[in-house]
């Protein structure tokens, strides 16, 4: 609640807004006559009885008249009793004897006088004084002003200055933040308060709300008087609801439905499923744009005579919604007639140019194809060095045959050369980082293709805001051009941070920091830390893209990775093998052509692979019955020394968010330049991006790989490629499957007893299986994806959804030998039971141990290596006649091992994903369903990843 003192003050503000600055005519008076005194107000004096005292003047009335002394006589022109001869006498000339200012505080008296034309010694009339009042009003410096001393010539300007603004307060604004409003209004603290400025700011605020579609917004200005001639200005804002577009009516359309035409418009009808869209609010500019969209649509369908005869937006009485009505005339449909090119440039073959255009005779007229043809001709001229080619289409409309003949006229132009390349806006990035991506140099012949290529390369750096364009500006002469590169830098650092907790891994911390424009030189510096119960790693990397300012890239990576592979038994996570890798890699790359490049690398790493001895070892050695034969084979420490290369073709228009172009790479790594591991790993990757129109971006991405061992056989059932060097397939590259969820694997099923039949059966619940992914030597993966455009509201939120389908497989291992063969028995009914394996108890030398009977004369109850008798030392001479019992270790429960997944048969998944530039950083969420699987695969429905930028 506002204090009651606002009511009279606001009333005065509103009254003053209407009445301020409207001075009445000040009239001069003749020489004093022997008549009773009357106020010099310009009214006729009558010989009536004593006049009734006039009411006290208000500030408005004081400004509207000239003040006179209480004893000033009535003017002779106003006295009806005076003789006629006296009335016709000429008025005497009066001079300003003295001139002073009263009431000014902040403003100097000389400044006040400077706003008027009054000066000491000049004559004055009623018009002169009236003009002085108007001049004071026009200055907007005074809330009250009047003139005294009219009769005597001692002129006094009495003023009351406008107050100073102490604060500007906004109340009631929720949809618009205060900082957005204060940037638009002119009133501010320590400025002079004027009613004109208040009215203007009210209009500005209302306009801001109308831009948001809030046409019911009401702004009530209030003024709170303070001491020392100060005021607080309060704008009480009633925002009202957002005015939506309730309905869009189209009248006159016969060839296309209303829904089809509404789909071409940017403005949409308000519906519940458009909750996040901002296009359902009314916008006058958008209304005009939609008329253009309708015309563009009809022009692309051949209706060259189409026009919108009227577009009316009606606000409903409650000011909540708009109803928009379009009246259209469709006209007749045209086809293209003869298509010709008329070029004044001698280098061009007109017939070949016309044949290459997308506009063809007999096709339906399409204005978009005409624009595309103009662009194509301009680009063709640009390839020959003509930067400012003027291409004008001449239309030959034939209303009888309904054809539209086209002649593209190319005006004479001069070959253009690059005069200068200007780079602006790069405050952090050094000039040379940008300039080395530009494929033209000062003095080169202009080439539009090279300009486009330069633009793509600069955008691919990722240092600047998207859609940067190199503008072509005329130079100092017609054959000179200036390439103006205006940049807007953005954050080039990336921070990916994940902190979580799970019952299996306890605390999980992942942090990766990358600076892609280190020191503004385009260098890449990155560091990563990963810590959890099952995974720990530290990685550092540095890349110099232009070594010694030469087009040679070099980089180095240093890493330490501590990884524990795992599987699940029920809900319990079991560590299988551990791998600790420590090493480094040195990289270098050089361009071969504009699109081809060659990269080389050398890496050296030391791998330590082991198993938990307490869990998987027996008598100091890996126990295949506990760990699996395939895991025992992986144990060992080894050096890997490898050298490799990559041949890369890249024509993408952006490496960050490509919308056109393609990329291909062929890579090979040879391990065996020293070290303990020898193989050749080959990988092929390719991608193609296409802008399919209307904001849709299609992409095809594929990759494949194969590892060939250069080592001899490692034994029957043992693959020559070690488990740590193989390919793995699954999340995140193959959406719809879990980490390492595709490819060769061994599953262990335990035996249990059916409580109903009493028979032995296998456990089939996947959560009760031991599932070990083994990797593979060969794989392929392909993905077709379509990025879907959204409305402006969703784009403002940073949402980019896509749908995709993927297919891939992983295979190629030597089938591992069974870990164990369990004994079986068959009862009289033919039911077979798998028995546990009983292991004999042995000493550290592998000798079988026996237990001496408890009633033996010597060594009763102890273990000995003697089958008969007893020896005080293991392996010693046996003495005595006791028959000792065979001792067994704990038995190994029976299980069944099954080898799955080593097949090139494709797995297929389909899904939808959303990239969201969230307040927490870039977030990717995928919902993918595995449609085609092989037995043993591990599908997964939902995946996500999060990071941020700085």
PDB file of C-alpha atoms in Angstrom, residues 165 168 181-189 191 197 200-201 204:
ATOM      1  CA  UNK A 165      14.770  13.804  -9.403  1.00  0.00           C
ATOM      2  CA  UNK A 168      13.081   6.697 -10.403  1.00  0.00           C
ATOM      3  CA  UNK A 181      13.112  -0.504 -18.749  1.00  0.00           C
ATOM      4  CA  UNK A 182      15.649   1.905 -17.279  1.00  0.00           C
ATOM      5  CA  UNK A 183      17.771   1.604 -20.443  1.00  0.00           C
ATOM      6  CA  UNK A 184      14.854   2.942 -22.488  1.00  0.00           C
ATOM      7  CA  UNK A 185      13.502   5.768 -20.328  1.00  0.00           C
ATOM      8  CA  UNK A 186      15.129   9.201 -20.127  1.00  0.00           C
ATOM      9  CA  UNK A 187      14.350  10.184 -16.518  1.00  0.00           C
ATOM     10  CA  UNK A 188      17.210   9.464 -14.144  1.00  0.00           C
ATOM     11  CA  UNK A 189      18.417  10.577 -10.696  1.00  0.00           C
ATOM     12  CA  UNK A 191      18.108  15.222 -13.592  1.00  0.00           C
ATOM     13  CA  UNK A 197       9.673  13.905 -19.901  1.00  0.00           C
ATOM     14  CA  UNK A 200       7.449  10.600 -22.998  1.00  0.00           C
ATOM     15  CA  UNK A 201       8.758   7.896 -20.656  1.00  0.00           C
ATOM     16  CA  UNK A 204       8.302   4.427 -24.055  1.00  0.00           C
TER      17      UNK A 204
END
